[in-house]
Tab-separated table of C-alpha atoms and ligand atoms in Angstrom:
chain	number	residue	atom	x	y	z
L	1	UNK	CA	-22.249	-11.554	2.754
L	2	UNK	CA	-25.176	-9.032	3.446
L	3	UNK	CA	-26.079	-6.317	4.931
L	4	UNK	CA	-27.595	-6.667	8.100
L	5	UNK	CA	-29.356	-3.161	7.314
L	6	UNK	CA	-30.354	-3.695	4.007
L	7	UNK	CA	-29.675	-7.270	2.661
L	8	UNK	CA	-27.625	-5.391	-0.265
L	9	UNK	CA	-23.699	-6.217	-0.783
L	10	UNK	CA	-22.000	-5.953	3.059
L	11	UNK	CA	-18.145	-4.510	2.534
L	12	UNK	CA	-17.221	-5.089	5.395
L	13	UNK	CA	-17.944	-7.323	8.745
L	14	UNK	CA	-17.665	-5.685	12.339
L	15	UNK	CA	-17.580	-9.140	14.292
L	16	UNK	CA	-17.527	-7.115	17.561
L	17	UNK	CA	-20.710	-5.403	16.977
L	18	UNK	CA	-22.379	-8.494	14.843
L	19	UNK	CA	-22.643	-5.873	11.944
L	20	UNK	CA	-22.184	-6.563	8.678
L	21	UNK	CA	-22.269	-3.307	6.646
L	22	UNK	CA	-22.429	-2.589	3.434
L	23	UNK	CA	-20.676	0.783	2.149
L	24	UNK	CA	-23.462	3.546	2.242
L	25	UNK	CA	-24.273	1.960	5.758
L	26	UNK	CA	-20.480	1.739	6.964
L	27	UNK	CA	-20.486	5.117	5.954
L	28	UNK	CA	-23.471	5.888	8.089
L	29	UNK	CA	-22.664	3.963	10.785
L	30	UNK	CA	-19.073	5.250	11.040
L	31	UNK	CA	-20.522	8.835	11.449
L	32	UNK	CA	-22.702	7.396	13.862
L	33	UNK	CA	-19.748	6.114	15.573
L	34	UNK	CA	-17.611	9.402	15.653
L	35	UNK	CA	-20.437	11.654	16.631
L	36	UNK	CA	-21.549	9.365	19.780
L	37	UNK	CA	-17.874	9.423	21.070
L	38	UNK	CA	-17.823	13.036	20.256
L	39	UNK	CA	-21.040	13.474	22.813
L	40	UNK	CA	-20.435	11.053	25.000
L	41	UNK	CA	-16.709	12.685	26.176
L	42	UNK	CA	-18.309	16.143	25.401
L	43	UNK	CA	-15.732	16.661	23.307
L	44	UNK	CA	-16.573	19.869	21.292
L	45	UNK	CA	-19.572	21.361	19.466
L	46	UNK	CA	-20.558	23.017	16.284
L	47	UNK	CA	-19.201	26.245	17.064
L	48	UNK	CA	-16.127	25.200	18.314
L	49	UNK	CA	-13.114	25.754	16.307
L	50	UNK	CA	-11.085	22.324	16.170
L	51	UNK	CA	-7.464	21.726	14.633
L	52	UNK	CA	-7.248	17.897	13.343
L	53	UNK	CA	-3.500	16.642	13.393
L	54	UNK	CA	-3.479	15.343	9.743
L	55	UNK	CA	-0.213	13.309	9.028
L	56	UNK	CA	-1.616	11.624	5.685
L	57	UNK	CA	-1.952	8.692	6.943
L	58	UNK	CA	-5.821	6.526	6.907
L	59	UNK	CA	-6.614	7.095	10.534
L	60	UNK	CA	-6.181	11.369	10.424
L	61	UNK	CA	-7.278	11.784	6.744
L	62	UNK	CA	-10.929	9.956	8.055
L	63	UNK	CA	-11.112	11.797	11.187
L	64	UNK	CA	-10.978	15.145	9.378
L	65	UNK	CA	-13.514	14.031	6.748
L	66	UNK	CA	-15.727	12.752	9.311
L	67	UNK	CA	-15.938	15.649	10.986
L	68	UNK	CA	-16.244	17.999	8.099
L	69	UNK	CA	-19.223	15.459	7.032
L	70	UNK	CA	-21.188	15.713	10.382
L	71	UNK	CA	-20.561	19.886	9.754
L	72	UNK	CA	-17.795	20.869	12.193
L	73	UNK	CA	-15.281	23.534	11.740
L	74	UNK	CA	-12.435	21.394	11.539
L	75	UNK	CA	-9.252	22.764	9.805
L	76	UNK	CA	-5.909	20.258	9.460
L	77	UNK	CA	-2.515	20.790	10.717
L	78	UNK	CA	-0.110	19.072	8.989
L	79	UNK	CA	3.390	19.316	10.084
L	80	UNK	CA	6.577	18.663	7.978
L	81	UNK	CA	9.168	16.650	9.938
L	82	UNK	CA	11.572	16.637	6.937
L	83	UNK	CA	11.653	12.297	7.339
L	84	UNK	CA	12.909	10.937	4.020
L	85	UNK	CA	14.547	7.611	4.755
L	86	UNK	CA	14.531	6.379	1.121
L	87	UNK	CA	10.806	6.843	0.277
L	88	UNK	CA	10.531	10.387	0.596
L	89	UNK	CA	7.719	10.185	3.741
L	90	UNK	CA	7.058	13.513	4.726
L	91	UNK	CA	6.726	14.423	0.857
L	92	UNK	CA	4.732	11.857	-0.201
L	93	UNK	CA	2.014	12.552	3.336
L	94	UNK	CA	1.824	16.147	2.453
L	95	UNK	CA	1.423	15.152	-0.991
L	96	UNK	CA	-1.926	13.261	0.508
L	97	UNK	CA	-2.791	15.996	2.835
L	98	UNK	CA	-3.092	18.549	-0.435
L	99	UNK	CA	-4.736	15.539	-2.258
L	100	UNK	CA	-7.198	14.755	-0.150
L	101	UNK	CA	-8.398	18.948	-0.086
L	102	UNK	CA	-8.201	19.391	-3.395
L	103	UNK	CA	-10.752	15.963	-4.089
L	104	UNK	CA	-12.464	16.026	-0.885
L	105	UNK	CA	-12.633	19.119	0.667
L	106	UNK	CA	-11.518	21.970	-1.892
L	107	UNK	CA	-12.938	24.937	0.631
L	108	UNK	CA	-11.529	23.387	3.881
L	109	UNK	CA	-7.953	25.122	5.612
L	110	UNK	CA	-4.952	23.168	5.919
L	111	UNK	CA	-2.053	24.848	8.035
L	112	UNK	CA	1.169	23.655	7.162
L	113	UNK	CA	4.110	23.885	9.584
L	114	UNK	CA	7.645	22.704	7.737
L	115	UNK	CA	9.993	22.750	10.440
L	116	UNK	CA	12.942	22.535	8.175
L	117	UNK	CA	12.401	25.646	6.891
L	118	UNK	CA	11.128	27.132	10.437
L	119	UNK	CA	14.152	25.577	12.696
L	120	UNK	CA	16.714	25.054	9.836
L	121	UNK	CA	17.187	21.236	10.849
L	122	UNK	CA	14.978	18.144	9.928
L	123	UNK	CA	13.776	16.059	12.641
L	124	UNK	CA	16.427	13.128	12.024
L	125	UNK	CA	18.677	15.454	11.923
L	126	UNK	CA	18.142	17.487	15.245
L	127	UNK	CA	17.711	14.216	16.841
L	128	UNK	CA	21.083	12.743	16.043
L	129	UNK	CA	22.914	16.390	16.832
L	130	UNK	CA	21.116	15.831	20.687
L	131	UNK	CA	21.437	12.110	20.868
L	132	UNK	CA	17.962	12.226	22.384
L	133	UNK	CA	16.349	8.322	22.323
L	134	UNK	CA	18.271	4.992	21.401
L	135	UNK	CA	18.843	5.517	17.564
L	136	UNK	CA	15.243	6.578	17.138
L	137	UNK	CA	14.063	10.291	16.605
L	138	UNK	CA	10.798	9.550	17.787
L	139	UNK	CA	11.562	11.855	21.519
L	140	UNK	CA	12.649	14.658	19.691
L	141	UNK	CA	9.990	14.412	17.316
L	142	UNK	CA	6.992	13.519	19.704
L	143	UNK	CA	8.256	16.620	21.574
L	144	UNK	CA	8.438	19.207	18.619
L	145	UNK	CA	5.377	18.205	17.325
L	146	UNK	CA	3.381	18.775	20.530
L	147	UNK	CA	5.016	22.215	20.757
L	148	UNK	CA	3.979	23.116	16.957
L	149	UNK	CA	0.152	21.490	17.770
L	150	UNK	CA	-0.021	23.440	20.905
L	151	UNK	CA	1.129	26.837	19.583
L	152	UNK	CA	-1.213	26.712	16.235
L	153	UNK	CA	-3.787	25.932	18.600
L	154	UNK	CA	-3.120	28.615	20.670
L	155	UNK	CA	-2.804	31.562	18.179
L	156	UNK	CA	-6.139	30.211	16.326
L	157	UNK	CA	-8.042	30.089	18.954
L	158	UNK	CA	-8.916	26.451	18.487
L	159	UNK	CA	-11.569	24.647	21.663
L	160	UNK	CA	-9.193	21.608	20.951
L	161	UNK	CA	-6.623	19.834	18.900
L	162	UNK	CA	-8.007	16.523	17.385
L	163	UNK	CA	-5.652	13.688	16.737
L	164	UNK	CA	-6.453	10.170	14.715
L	165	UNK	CA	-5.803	7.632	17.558
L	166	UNK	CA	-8.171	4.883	17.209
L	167	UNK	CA	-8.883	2.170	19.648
L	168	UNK	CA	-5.822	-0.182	18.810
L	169	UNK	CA	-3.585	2.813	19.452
L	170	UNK	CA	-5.204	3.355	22.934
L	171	UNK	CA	-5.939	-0.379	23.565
L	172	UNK	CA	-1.798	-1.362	22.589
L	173	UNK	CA	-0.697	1.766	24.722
L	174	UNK	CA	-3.260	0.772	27.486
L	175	UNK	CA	-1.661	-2.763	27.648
L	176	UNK	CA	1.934	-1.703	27.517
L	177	UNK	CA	0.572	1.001	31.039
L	178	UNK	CA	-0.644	-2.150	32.992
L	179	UNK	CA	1.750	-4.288	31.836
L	180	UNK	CA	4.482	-1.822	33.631
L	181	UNK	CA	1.887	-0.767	36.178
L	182	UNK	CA	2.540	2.599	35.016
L	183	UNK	CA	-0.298	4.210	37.067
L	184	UNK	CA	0.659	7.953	36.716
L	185	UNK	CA	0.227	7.027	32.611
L	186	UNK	CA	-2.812	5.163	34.018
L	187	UNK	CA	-4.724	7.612	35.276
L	188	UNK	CA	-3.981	10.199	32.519
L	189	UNK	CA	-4.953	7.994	29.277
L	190	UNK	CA	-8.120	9.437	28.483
L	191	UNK	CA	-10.270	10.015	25.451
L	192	UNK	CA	-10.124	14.355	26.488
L	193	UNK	CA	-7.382	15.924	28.157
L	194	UNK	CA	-8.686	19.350	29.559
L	195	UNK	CA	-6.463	22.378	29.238
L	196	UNK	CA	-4.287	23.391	31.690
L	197	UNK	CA	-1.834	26.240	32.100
L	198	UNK	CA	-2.334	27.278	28.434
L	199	UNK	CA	-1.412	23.395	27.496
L	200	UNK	CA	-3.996	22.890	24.790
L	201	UNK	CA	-7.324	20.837	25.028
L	202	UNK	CA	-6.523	16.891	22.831
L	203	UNK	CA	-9.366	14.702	21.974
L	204	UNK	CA	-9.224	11.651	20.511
L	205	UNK	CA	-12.817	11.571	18.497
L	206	UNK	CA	-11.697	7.676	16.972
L	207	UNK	CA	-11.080	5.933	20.358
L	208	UNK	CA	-14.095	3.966	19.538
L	209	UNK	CA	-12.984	3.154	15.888
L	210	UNK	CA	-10.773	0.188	15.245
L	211	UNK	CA	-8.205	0.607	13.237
L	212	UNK	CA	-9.197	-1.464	10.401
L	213	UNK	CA	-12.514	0.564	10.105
L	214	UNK	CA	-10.861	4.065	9.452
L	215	UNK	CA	-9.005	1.790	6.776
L	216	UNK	CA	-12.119	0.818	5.582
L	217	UNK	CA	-14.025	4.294	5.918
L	218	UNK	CA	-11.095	5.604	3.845
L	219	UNK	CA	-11.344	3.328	1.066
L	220	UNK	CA	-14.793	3.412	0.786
L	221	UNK	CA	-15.095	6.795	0.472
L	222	UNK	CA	-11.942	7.172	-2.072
L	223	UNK	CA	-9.542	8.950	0.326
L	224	UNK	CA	-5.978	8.043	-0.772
L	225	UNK	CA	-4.025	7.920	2.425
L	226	UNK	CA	-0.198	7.294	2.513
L	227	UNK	CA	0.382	3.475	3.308
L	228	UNK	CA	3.650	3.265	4.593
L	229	UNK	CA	3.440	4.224	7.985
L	230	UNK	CA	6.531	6.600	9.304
L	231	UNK	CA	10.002	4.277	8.656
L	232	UNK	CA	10.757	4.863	11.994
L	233	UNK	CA	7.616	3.505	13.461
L	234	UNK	CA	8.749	-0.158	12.182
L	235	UNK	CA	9.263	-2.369	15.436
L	236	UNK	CA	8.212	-0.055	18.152
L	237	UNK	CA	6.486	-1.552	20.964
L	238	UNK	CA	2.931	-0.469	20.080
L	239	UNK	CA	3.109	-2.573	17.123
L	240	UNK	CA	3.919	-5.442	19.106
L	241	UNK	CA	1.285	-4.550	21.915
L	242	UNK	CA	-1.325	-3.613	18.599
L	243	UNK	CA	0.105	-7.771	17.138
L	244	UNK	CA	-1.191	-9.569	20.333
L	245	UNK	CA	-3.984	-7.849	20.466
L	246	UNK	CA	-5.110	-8.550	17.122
L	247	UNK	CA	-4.107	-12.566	18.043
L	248	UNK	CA	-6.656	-12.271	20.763
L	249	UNK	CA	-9.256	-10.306	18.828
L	250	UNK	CA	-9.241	-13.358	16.277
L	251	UNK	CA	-10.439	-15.949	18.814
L	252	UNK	CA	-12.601	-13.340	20.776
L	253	UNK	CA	-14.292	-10.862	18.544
L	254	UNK	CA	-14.510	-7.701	20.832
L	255	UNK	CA	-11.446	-8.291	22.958
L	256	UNK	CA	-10.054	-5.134	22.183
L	257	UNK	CA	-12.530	-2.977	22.711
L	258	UNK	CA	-13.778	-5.127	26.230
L	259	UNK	CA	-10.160	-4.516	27.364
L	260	UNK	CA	-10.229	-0.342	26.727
L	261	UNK	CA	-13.797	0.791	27.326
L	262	UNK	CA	-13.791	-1.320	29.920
L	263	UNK	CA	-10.793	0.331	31.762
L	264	UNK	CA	-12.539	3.351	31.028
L	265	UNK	CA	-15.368	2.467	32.900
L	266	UNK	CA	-13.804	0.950	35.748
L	267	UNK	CA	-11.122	3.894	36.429
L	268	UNK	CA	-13.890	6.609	35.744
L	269	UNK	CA	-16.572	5.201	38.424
L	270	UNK	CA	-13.753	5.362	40.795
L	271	UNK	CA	-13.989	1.474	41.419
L	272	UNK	CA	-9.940	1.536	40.905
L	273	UNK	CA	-7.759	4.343	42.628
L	274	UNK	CA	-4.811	5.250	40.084
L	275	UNK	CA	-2.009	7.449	41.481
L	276	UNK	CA	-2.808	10.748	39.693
L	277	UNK	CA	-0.733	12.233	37.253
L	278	UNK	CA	1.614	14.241	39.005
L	279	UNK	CA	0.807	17.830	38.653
L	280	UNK	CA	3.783	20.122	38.494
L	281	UNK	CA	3.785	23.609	38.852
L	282	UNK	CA	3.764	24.922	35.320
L	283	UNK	CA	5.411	28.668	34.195
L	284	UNK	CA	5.529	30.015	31.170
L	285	UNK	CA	8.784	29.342	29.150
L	286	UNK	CA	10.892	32.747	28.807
L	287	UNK	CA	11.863	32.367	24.850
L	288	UNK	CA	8.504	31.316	23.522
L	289	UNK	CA	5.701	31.528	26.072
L	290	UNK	CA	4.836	27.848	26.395
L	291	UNK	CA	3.450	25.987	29.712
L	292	UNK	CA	7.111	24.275	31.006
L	293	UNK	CA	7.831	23.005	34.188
L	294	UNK	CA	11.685	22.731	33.354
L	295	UNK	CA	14.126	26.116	34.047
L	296	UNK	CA	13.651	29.160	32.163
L	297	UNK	CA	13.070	27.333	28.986
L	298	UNK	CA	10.884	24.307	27.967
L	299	UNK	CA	12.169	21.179	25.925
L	300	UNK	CA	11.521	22.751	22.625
L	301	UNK	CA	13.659	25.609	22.980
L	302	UNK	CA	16.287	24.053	24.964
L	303	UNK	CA	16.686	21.917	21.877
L	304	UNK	CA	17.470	24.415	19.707
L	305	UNK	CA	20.285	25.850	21.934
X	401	Q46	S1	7.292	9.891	16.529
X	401	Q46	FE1	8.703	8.474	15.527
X	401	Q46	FE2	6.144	8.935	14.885
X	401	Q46	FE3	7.896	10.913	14.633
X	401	Q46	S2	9.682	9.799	14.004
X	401	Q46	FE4	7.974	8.832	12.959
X	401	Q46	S3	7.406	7.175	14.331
X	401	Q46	S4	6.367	10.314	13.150
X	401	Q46	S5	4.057	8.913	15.502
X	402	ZN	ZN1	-26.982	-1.577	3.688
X	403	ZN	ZN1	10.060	27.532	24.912
């Protein structure tokens, strides 16, 4: 297989774009990639300040690297959610996290929020004590680690916080929406969500990216990432959503990415009218500041109570 760029060794074949690559152009091309969803969604600039949710995982590790390539002030947030289950996952993914600086990156800032030593309970834990979710800590969790992102992002001044989800995430999540004609959902999925009531700016630089690519950018460039993905992530629905769409992306190279720019397209010109996302009034939460529209306090602290 070669290069369609060069006629050297191709690494790697990107059916959808009838690209076959080999690494110093994936490499190129990725950047490519990254920056042109960066501009397109005016995302952030040079100047800006961004915090990258880094879990350890392929799809964070190559975001951050990415954008410390293409020269942006990108520092990592990694927060410890104190998940064991056998393998020792949050060890072994901040065990990456320092890797990956100290081979990569060795003058780049990594913030580190352990939340067993900052709350006094792990995540599993906390989640079983509030029998929050059906067996699963992944409410609790999803919920303390949006209040961590947002309040690093906050008191650093960061323009926005960055997360890894690539366009198999969005395209899986996107399916599950119409599939429940869950327009609210709908008409909030979006590549940038602006700030609001001191609720942090999110962009998603990789919704572009499939997910095999960020894979692929990682190995090629030597980035060890942690494999497993987090035990409790086994069986959700998005892996089922991500499963048929990779059946249909076999017989249709492109599928995917049709299905989610596509929707992006269509909901953006206005050609379909999605109920908007409700927008509650929003105060600030009396224990720890925080946009809420609950009581006095928001989730976060009422979990701790
Ligand atoms: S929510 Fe659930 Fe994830 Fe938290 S407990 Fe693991 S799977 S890490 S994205
Ligand atoms: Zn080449
Ligand atoms: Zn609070």
């Amino acid at each position: 297989m070669k290069c369609s760029k060069c006629g050297g060794m191709a690494v790697i074949n990107l059916r959808q774009h009838r690209l076959r690559l080999c690494a110093d152009h994936f490499v190129e091309w990725f950047a490519t990639m990254t920056q042109r969803t960066i501009d397109t969604y005016s995302m952030f600039t040079p100047t800006d300040k961004v915090l990258v949710a880094v879990s350890g995982g392929k799809d964070s590790l190559s975001l951050w690297d990415v954008l410390l390539e293409l020269g942006y002030q990108a520092q990592g947030l990694y927060i410890g959610l104190g998940i064991d289950e056998k393998i020792g996952y949050s060890d072994q993914s901040l065990d990456m996290c320092r890797r990956f600086l100290a081979d990569r990156h060795p003058g780049a800032v990594l913030h580190v929020v352990d939340v067993t030593s900052e709350y006094g309970q792990t995540i599993p834990a906390l989640a079983r004590t509030r029998r929050r979710g059906l067996g699963k800590p992944c409410a609790v969790c999803g919920l303390v680690k949006r209040h961590i992102m947002n309040r690093v992002a906050r008191d650093g001044g960061f323009a926005a916080i960055a997360t890894g989800h690539n366009l198999d995430d969005e395209a899986a999540v996107l399916m599950q929406n119409t599939l429940h004609w869950q327009t609210g959902y709908l008409a909030r999925q979006a590549p940038v969500l602006e700030e609001r009531d001191g609720l942090a700016r999110k962009v998603k630089p990789f919704v572009r990216i499939y997910e095999r690519e960020a894979a692929a950018y990682a190995l090629v460039c030597g980035i060890e990432y942690i494999y497993d993905e987090c035990p409790f992530a086994k069986g959700s629905t998005t892996n089922f959503y991500k499963d048929l769409l990779n059946q249909l992306e076999l017989n249709s190279p492109g599928a995917k990415q049709q299905f989610y720019l596509q929707f992006l397209r269509v909901r953006d010109s206005g050609q379909i009218a999605l109920a908007d996302a409700e927008k509650a009034e929003m105060h600030p939460c009396r224990r720890c500041g925080q946009p809420t529209t609950a009581g006095e306090l928001c989730a976060f602290c009422r979990l701790w109570e």
